[in-house]
Short mmCIF file of C-alpha atoms and ligand atoms in Angstrom, two decimals:
data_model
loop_
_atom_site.label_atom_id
_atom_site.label_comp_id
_atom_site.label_asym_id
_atom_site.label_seq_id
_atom_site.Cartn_x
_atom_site.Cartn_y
_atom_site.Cartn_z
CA UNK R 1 53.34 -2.51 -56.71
CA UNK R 2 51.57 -4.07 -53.69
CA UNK R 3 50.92 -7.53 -52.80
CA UNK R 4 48.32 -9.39 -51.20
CA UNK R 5 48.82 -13.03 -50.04
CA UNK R 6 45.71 -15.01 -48.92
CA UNK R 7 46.71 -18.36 -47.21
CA UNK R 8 44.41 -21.39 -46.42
CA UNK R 9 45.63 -24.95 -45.33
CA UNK R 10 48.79 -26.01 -43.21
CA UNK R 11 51.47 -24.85 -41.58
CA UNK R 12 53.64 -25.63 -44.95
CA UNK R 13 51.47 -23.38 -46.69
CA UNK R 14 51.50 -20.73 -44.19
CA UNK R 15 55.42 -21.14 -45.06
CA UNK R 16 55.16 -21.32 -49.06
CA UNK R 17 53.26 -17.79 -48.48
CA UNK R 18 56.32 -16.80 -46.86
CA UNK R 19 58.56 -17.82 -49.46
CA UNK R 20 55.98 -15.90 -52.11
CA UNK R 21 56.19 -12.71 -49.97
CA UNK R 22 60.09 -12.62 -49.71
CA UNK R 23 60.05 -13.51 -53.76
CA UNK R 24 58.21 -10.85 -54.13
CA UNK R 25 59.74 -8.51 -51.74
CA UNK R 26 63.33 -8.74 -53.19
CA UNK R 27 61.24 -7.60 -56.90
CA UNK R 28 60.71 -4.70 -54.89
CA UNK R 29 56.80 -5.11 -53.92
CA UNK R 30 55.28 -3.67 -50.94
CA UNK R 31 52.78 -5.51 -48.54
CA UNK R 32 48.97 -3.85 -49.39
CA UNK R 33 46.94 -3.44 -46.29
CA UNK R 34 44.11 -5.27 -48.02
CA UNK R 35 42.49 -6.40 -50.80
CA UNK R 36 41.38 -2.86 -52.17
CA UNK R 37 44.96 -1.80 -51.56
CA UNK R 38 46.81 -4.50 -53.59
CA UNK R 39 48.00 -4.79 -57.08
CA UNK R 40 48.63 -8.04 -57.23
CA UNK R 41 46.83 -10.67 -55.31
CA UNK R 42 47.77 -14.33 -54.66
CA UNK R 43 45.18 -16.88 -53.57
CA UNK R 44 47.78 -19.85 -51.36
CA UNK R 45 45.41 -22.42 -51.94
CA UNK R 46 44.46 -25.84 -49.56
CA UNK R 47 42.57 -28.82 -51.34
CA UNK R 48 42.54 -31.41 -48.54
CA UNK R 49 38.88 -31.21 -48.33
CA UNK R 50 35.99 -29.79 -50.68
CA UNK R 51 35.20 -27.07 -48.26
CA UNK R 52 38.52 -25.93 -48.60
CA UNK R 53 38.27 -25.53 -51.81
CA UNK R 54 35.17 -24.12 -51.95
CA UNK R 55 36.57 -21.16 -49.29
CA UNK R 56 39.08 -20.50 -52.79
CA UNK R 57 35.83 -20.06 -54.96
CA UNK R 58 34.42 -18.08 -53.09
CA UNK R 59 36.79 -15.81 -52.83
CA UNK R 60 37.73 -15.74 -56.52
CA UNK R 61 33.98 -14.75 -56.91
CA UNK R 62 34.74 -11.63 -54.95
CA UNK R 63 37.89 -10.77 -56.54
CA UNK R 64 36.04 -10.88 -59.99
CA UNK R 65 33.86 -7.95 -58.62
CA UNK R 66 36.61 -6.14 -57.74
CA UNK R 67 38.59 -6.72 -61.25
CA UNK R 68 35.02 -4.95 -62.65
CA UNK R 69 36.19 -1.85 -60.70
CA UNK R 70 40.21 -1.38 -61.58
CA UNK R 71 43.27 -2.86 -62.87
CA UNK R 72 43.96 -5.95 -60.45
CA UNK R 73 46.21 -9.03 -60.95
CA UNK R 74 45.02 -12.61 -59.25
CA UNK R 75 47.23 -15.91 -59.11
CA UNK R 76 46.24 -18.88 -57.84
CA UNK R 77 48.99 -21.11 -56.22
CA UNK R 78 49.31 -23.64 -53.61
CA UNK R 79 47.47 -27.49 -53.49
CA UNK R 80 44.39 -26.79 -55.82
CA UNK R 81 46.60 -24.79 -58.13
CA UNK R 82 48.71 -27.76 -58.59
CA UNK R 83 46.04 -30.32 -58.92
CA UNK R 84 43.67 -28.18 -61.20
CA UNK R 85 46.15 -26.78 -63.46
CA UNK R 86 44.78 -24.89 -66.28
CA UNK R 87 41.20 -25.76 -65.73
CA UNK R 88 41.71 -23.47 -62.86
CA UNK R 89 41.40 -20.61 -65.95
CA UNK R 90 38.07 -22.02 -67.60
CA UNK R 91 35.81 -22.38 -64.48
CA UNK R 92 37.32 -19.03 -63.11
CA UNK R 93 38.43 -16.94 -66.33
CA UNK R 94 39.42 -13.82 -63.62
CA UNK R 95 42.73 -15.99 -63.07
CA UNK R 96 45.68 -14.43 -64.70
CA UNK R 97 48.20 -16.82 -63.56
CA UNK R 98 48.51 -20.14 -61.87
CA UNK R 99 51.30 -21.26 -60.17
CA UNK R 100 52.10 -24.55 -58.71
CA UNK R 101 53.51 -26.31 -55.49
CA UNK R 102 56.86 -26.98 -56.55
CA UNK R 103 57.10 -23.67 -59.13
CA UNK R 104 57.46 -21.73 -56.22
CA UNK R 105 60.69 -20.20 -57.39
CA UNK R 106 58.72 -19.10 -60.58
CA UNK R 107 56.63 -16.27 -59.81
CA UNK R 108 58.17 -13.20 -60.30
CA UNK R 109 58.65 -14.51 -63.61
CA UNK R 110 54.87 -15.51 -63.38
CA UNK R 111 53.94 -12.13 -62.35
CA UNK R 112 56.04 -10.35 -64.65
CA UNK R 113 54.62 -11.89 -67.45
CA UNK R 114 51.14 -10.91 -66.70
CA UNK R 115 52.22 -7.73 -65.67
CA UNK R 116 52.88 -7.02 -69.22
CA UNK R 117 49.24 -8.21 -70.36
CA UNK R 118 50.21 -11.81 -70.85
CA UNK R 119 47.12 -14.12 -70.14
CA UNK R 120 46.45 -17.74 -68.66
CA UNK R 121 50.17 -17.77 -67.13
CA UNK R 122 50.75 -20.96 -65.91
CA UNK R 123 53.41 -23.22 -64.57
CA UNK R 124 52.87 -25.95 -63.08
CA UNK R 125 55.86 -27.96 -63.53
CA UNK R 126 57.77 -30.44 -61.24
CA UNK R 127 61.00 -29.15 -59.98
CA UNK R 128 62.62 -31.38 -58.05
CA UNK R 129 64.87 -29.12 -56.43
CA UNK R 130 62.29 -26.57 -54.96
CA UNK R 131 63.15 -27.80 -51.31
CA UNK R 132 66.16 -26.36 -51.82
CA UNK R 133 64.57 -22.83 -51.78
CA UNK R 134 67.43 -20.06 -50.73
CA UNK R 135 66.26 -19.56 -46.71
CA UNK R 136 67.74 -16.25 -46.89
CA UNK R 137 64.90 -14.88 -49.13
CA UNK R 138 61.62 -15.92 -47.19
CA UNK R 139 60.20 -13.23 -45.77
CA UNK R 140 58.44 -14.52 -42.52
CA UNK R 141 55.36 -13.86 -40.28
CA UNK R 142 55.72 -11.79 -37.40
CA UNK R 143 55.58 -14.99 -35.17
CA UNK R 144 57.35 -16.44 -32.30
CA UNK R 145 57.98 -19.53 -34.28
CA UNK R 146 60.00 -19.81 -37.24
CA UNK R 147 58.93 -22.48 -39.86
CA UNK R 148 61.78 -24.86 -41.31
CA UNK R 149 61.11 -27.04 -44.54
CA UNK R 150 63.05 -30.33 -43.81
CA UNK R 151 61.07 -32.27 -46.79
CA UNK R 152 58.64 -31.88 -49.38
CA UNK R 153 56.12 -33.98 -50.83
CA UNK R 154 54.93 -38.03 -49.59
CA UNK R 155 55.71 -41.17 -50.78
CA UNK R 156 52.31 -43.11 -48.97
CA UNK R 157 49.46 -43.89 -50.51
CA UNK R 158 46.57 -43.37 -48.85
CA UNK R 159 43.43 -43.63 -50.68
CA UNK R 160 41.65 -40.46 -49.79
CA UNK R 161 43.98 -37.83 -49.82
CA UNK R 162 45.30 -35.70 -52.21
CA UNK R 163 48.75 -34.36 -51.10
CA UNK R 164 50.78 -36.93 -53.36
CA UNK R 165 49.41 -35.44 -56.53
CA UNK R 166 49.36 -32.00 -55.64
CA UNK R 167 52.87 -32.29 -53.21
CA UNK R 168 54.51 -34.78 -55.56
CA UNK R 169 57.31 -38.10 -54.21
CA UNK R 170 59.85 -36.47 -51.55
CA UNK R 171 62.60 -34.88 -51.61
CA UNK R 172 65.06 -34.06 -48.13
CA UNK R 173 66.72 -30.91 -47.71
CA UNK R 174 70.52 -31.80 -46.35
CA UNK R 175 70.67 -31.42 -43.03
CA UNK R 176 73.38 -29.16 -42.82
CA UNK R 177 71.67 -26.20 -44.58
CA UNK R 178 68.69 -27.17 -42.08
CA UNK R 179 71.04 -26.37 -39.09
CA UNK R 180 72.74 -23.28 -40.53
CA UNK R 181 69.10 -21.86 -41.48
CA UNK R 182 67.91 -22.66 -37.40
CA UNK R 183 71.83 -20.98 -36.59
CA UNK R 184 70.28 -17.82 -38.68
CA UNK R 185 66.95 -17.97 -37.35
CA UNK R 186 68.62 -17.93 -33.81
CA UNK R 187 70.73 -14.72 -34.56
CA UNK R 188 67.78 -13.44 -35.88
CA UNK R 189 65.99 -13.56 -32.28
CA UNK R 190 63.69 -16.84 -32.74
CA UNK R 191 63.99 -19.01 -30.24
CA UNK R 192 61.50 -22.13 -31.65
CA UNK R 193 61.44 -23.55 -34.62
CA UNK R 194 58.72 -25.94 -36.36
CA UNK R 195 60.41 -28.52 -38.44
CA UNK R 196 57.71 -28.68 -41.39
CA UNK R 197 57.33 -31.73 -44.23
CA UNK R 198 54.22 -33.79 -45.27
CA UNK R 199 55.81 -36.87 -43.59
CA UNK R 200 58.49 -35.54 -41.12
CA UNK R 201 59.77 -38.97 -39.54
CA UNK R 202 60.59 -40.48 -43.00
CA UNK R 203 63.47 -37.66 -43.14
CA UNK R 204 66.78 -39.24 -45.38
CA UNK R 205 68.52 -35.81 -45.50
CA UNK R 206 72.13 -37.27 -44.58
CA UNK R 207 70.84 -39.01 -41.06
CA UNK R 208 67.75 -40.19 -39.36
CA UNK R 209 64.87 -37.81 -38.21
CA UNK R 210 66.03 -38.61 -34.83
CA UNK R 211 69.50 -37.46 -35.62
CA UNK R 212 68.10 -33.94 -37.25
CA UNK R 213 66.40 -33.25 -34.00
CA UNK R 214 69.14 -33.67 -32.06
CA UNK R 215 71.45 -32.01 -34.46
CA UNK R 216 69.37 -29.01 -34.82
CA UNK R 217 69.24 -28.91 -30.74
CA UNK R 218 72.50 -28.36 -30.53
CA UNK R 219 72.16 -25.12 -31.80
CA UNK R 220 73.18 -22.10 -28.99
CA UNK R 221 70.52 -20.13 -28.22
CA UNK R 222 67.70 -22.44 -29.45
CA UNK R 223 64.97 -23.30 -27.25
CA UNK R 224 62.16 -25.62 -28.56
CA UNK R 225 61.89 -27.86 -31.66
CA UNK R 226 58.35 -28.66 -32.79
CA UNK R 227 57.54 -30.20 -36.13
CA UNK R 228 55.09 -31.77 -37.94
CA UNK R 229 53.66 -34.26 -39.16
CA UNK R 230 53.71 -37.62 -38.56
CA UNK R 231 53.41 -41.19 -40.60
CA UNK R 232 52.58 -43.50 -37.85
CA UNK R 233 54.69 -46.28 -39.98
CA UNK R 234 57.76 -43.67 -40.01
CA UNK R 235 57.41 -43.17 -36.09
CA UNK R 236 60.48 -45.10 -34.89
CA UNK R 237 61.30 -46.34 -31.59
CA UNK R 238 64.91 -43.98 -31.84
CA UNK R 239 62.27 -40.81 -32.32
CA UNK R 240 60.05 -41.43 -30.11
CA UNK R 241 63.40 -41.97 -27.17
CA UNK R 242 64.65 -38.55 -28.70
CA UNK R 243 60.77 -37.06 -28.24
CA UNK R 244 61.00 -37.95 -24.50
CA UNK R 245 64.71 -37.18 -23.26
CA UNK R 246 65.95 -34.46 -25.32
CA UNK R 247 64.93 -31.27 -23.42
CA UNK R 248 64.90 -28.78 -26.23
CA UNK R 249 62.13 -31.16 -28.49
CA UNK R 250 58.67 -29.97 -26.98
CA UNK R 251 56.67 -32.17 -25.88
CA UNK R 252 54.27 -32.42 -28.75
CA UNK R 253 53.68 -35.12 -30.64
CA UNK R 254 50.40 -35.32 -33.67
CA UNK R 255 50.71 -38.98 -34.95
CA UNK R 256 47.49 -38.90 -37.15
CA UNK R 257 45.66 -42.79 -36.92
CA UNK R 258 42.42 -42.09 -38.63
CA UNK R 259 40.35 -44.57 -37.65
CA UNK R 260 40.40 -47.20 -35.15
CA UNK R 261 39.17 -50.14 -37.60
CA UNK R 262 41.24 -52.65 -38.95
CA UNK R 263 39.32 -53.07 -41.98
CA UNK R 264 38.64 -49.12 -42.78
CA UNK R 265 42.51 -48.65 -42.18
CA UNK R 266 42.63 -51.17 -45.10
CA UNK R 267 40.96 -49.74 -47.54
CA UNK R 268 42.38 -46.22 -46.47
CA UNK R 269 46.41 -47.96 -46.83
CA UNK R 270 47.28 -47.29 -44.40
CA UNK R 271 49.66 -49.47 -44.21
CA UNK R 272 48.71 -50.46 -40.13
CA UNK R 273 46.53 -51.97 -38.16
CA UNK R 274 45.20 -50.56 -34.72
CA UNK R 275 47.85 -52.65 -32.93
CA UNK R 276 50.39 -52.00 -34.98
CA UNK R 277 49.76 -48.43 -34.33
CA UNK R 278 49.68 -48.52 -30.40
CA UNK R 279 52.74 -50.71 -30.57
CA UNK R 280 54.35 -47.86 -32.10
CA UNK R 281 52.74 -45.35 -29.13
CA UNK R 282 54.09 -47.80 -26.90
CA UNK R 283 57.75 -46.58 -28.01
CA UNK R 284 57.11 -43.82 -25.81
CA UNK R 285 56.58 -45.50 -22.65
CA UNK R 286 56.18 -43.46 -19.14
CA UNK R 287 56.98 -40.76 -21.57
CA UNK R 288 53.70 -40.74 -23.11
CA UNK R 289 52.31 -39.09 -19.68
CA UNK R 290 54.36 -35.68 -20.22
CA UNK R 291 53.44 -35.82 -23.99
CA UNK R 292 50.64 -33.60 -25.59
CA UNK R 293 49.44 -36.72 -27.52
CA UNK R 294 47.30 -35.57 -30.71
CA UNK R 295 45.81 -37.30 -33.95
CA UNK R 296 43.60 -36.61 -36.41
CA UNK R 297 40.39 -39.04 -37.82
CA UNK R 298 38.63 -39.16 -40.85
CA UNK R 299 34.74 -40.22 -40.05
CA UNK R 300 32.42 -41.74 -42.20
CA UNK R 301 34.79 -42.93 -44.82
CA UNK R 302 33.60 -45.22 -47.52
CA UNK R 303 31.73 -48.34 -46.10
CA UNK R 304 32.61 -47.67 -42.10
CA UNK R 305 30.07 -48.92 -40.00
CA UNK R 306 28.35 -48.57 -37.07
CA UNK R 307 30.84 -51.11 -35.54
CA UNK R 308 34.13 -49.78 -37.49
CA UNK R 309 33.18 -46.36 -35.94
CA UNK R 310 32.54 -48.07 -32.43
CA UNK R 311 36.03 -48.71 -33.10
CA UNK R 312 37.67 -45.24 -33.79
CA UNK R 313 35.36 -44.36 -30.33
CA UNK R 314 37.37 -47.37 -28.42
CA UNK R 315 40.39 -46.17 -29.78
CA UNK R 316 39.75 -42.65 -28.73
CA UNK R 317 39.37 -43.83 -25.25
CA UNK R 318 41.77 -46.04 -25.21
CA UNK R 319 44.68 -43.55 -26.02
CA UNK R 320 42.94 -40.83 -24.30
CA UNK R 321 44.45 -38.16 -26.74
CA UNK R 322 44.94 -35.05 -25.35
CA UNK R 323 43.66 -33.39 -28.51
CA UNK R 324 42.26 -34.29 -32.10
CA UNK R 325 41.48 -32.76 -35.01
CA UNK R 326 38.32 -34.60 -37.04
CA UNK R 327 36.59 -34.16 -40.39
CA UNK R 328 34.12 -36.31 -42.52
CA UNK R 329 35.10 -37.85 -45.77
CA UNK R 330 35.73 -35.64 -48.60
CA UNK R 331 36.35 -37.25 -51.73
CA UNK R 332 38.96 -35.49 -53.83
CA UNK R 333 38.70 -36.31 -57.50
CA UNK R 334 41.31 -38.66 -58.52
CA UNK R 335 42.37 -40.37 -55.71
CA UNK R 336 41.29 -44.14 -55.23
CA UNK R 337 38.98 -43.91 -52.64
CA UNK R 338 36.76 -42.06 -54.92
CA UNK R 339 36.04 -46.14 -56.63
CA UNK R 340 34.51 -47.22 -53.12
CA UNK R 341 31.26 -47.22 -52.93
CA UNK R 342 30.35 -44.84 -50.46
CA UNK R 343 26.39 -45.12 -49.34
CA UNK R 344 26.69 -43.42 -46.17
CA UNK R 345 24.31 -40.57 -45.57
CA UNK R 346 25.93 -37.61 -44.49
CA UNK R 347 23.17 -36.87 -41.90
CA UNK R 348 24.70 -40.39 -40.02
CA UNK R 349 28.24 -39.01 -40.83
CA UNK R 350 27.24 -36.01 -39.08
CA UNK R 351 25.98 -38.01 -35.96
CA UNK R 352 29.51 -39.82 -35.92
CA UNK R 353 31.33 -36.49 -36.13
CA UNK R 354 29.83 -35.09 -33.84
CA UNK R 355 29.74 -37.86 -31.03
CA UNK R 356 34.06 -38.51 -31.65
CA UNK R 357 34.40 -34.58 -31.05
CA UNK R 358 31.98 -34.51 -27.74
CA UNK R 359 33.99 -37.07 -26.15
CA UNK R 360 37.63 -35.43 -27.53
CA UNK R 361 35.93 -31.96 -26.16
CA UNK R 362 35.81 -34.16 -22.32
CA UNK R 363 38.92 -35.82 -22.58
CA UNK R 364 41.05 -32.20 -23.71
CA UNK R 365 39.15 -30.80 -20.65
CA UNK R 366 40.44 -33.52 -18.82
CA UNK R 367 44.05 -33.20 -20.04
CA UNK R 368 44.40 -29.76 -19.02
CA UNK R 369 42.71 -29.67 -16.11
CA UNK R 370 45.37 -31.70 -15.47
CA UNK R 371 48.02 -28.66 -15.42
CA UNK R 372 46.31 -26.60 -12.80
CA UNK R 373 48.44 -25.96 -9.79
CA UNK R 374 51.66 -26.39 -12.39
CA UNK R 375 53.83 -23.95 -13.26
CA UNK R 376 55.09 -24.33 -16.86
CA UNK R 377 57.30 -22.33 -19.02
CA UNK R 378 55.21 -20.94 -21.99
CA UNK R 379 56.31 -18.27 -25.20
CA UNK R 380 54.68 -14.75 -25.00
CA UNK R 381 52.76 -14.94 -28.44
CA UNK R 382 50.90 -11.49 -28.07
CA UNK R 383 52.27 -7.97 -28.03
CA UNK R 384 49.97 -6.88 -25.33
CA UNK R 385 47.23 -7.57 -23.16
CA UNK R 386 44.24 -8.51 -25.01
CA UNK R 387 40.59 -6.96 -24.80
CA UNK R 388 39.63 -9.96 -22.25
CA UNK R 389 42.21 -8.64 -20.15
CA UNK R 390 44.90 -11.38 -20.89
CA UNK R 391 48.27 -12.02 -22.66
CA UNK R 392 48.58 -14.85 -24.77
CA UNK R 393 51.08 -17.63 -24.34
CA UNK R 394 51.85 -21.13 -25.65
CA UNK R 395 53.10 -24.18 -23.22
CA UNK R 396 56.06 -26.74 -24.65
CA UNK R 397 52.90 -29.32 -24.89
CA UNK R 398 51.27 -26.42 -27.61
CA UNK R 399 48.42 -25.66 -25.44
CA UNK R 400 46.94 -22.10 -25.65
CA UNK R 401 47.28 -20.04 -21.93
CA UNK R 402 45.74 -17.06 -20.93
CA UNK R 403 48.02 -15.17 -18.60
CA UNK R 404 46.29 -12.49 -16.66
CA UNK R 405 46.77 -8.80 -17.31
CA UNK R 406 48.17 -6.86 -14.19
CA UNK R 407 48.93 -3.40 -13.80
CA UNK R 408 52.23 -2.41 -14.89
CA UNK R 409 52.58 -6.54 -16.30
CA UNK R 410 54.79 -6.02 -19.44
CA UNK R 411 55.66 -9.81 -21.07
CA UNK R 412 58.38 -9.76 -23.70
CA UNK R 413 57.32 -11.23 -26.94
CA UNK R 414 58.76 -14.55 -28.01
CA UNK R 415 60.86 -15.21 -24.75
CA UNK R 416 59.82 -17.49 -22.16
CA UNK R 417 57.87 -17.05 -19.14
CA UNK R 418 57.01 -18.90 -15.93
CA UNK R 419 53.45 -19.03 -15.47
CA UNK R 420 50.95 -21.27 -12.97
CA UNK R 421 48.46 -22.29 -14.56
CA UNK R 422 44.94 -21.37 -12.53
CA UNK R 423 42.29 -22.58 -14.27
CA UNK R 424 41.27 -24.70 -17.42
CA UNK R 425 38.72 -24.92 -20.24
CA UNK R 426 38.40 -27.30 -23.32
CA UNK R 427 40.43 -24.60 -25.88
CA UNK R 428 42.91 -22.88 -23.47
CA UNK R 429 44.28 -22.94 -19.86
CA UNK R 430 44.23 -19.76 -17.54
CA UNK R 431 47.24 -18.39 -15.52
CA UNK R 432 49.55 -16.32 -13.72
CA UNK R 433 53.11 -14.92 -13.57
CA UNK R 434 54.93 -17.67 -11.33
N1 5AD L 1 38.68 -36.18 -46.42
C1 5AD L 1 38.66 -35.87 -45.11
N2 5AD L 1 39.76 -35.65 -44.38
C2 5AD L 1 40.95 -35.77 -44.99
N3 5AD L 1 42.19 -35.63 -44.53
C3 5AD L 1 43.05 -35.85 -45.55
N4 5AD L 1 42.38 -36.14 -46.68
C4 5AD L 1 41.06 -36.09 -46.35
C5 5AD L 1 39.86 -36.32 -47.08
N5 5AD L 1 39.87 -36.65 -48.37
C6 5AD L 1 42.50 -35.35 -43.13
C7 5AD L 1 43.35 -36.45 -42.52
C8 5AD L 1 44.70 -35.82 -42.43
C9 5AD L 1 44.36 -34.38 -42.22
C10 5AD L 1 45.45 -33.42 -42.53
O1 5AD L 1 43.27 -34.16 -43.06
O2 5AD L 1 42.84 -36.71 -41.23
O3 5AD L 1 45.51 -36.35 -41.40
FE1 SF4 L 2 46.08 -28.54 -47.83
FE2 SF4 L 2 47.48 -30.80 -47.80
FE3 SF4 L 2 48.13 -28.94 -49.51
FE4 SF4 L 2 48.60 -28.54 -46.90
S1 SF4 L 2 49.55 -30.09 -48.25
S2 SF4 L 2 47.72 -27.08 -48.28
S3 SF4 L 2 46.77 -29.58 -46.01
S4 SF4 L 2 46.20 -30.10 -49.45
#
């Protein structure tokens, strides 16, 4: 039996998938090559916004073709699983099992059931104790970086999102099994590690999130700790002094703000205003300077206007972020913000959009620019000199470098390298073996 795993979303999904693939690999299934290949496929679904969701239909519209031609399983698991349950099976009938974000444990059961001709398979169920998934069995990307759950699920609020109901209240994985898994990751050969949870700096597992990091640091061998993300009201003034002075934390930080209006940060709950919020930046001081400094917004939310958005623009040139990430409003059935009245025309949402990412497109040129004439340390993340005649490589700050092929120029991947960085544009820097 082969398996196919198709992954859309975040960085904990990307890890759930390989949780699924090691679940499945210890039943004794194979990785297919592709979809024609596979047996069984798994759809590792995102519902953050509609488009995501829409990418799932799409695809299930495809795989209902192919179910026309030969015998073919298809599960559905991850965020939209969770949050559409079994309706999942009566607007797409080509499901034969559904699985949900805290069932994880569950599917070769799942799979085994509709293996033997069982339909509508579902479990959706909350089990509290699926952080404490056995590290031993997850079956991980061929990556540089190893991904670490620390905690599951969120205990905000906000009004437009969706991750409580489909991630469920938190739970903290003890930090000791987080440090032995990062001691096995280490005699594995990984040398970084992404600490992963919905709301990383609200971490209770035995000791403060501060603690963790500098805990899991102490681990021989280790070289960076990343992790993500962020709760600006979880971001303490003991994190952000670990963030700055301990040398094996990269320096990396995404503290998503989402808008830079009192009164749209309100209705979102937030739970801070705008000062409030660069108070909490403040905590990092002369820091900040050394700091890739990233956020994400949310444009065009129910009632912003033209002066609210003048706001998140102020904001954004205020912090100067090095990067962001924005999207427009998506309204995701059940969650409050949905009761707003929303009268904003998504042409003028648009506009917003795409003035905030013009100006973050300057101000990312700006920050790298910034690194030419550096040298920087930065992990080999290719296994050979790509087609534009350049490895790739990843700086402590996370920003993508280029490092230019030479003759005989082998780079080890995962390890470190010194490189001088020789050029910049908005998406990636250009450079050279120091
Ligand atoms: N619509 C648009 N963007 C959203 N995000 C979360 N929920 C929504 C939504 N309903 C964005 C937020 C969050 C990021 C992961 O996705 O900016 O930080
Ligand atoms: Fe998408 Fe959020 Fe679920 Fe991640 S947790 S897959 S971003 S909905």
């Amino acid at each position: 039996m082969k398996y196919l795993i198709q992954t859309w979303g975040c960085q904990m999904n990307d890890h759930d998938s390989e949780k699924l693939a090691g679940l499945l690999a210890r039943e004794g299934f194979t990785a297919a090559a592709g979809v024609e290949d596979a047996d069984v496929v798994i759809l590792n679904t995102c519902s953050i916004r509609e488009k995501a969701v829409n990418k799932v239909y799409t695809e299930l519209g495809r795989l209902r073709e192919e179910k026309k031609r030969r015998p073919l399983l298809v599960g559905v698991t991850g965020c939209l699983a969770q949050q559409e349950k079994d309706g999942l099976f009566r607007r797409a009938p080509q499901i034969d099992f559904v699985m949900g974000t805290m069932a994880i444990q569950k599917l070769p059961r799942l799979v085994e059931e509709a293996r033997a001709g069982r339909t509508r398979v579902i479990d959706t169920g909350d089990y509290p104790d699926n952080h404490l998934f056995p590290p031993e069995t997850t079956l991980r990307h061929s990556t540089a970086k190893a991904l670490v759950t620390i905690i599951e699920g969120c205990n905000h609020a906000c009004t437009y999102c969706i991750v409580p109901t489909t991630r469920g209240p938190e739970r903290h994985r003890p930090w000791k099994d987080i440090v032995g898994e990062v001691e096995d990751l280490v005699a594995m050969g990984y040398r970084e590690v992404e600490l992963l949870g919905q709301n990383v700096n609200s971490y209770m597992g035995g000791c403060t999130f501060a603690q963790l990091l500098d805990r899991v640091s102490e681990v021989d061998g280790l070289e960076w700790i990343r992790f993500t993300t962020s709760h600006p009201m979880n971001f303490t003034a003991e994190l952000a002094r670990t963030l700055v002075s301990n040398p094996k934390v990269a320096p990396f930080l995404h503290l998503p703000v989402q808008s830079g209006s009192d009164a749209v940060l309100r209705r979102m709950r937030r739970e801070y205003t705008v000062e409030q919020y660069l108070e909490r930046l403040g905590y990092l001081g002369e820091g900040r300077d050394r700091i890739n400094l990233s956020t994400d917004f949310i444009v065009g939310f129910p009632g912003e206007t033209e002066e609210d958005f003048e706001g998140t623009l102020a904001l954004l040139e205020k912090v100067r972020y090095d990067t962001s990430f924005s999207f427009i409003y998506s309204p995701r059935p059940g969650t409050p913000a949905t009761r707003l009245e929303d009268d904003l025309p998504l042409a003028e949402k648009s506009r917003r959009l795409s003035r905030l990412q013009a100006r973050q497109t300057e101000l990312t040129l700006e920050s790298n620019r910034r690194m030419v004439g550096r040298t920087v340390r930065a992990r080999v993340e290719s296994r050979g000199a790509l087609d534009g005649g350049h490895w790739l490589a990843r700086t402590g700050e996370w920003k993508n470098v280029h490092v230019a092929a030479a003759e005989g120029l082998r780079l080890p991947f995962g390890e470190l390298v010194d490189v001088r960085v020789t050029g910049a544009g908005p998406h990636f820097l250009r450079a050279e073996i120091a």
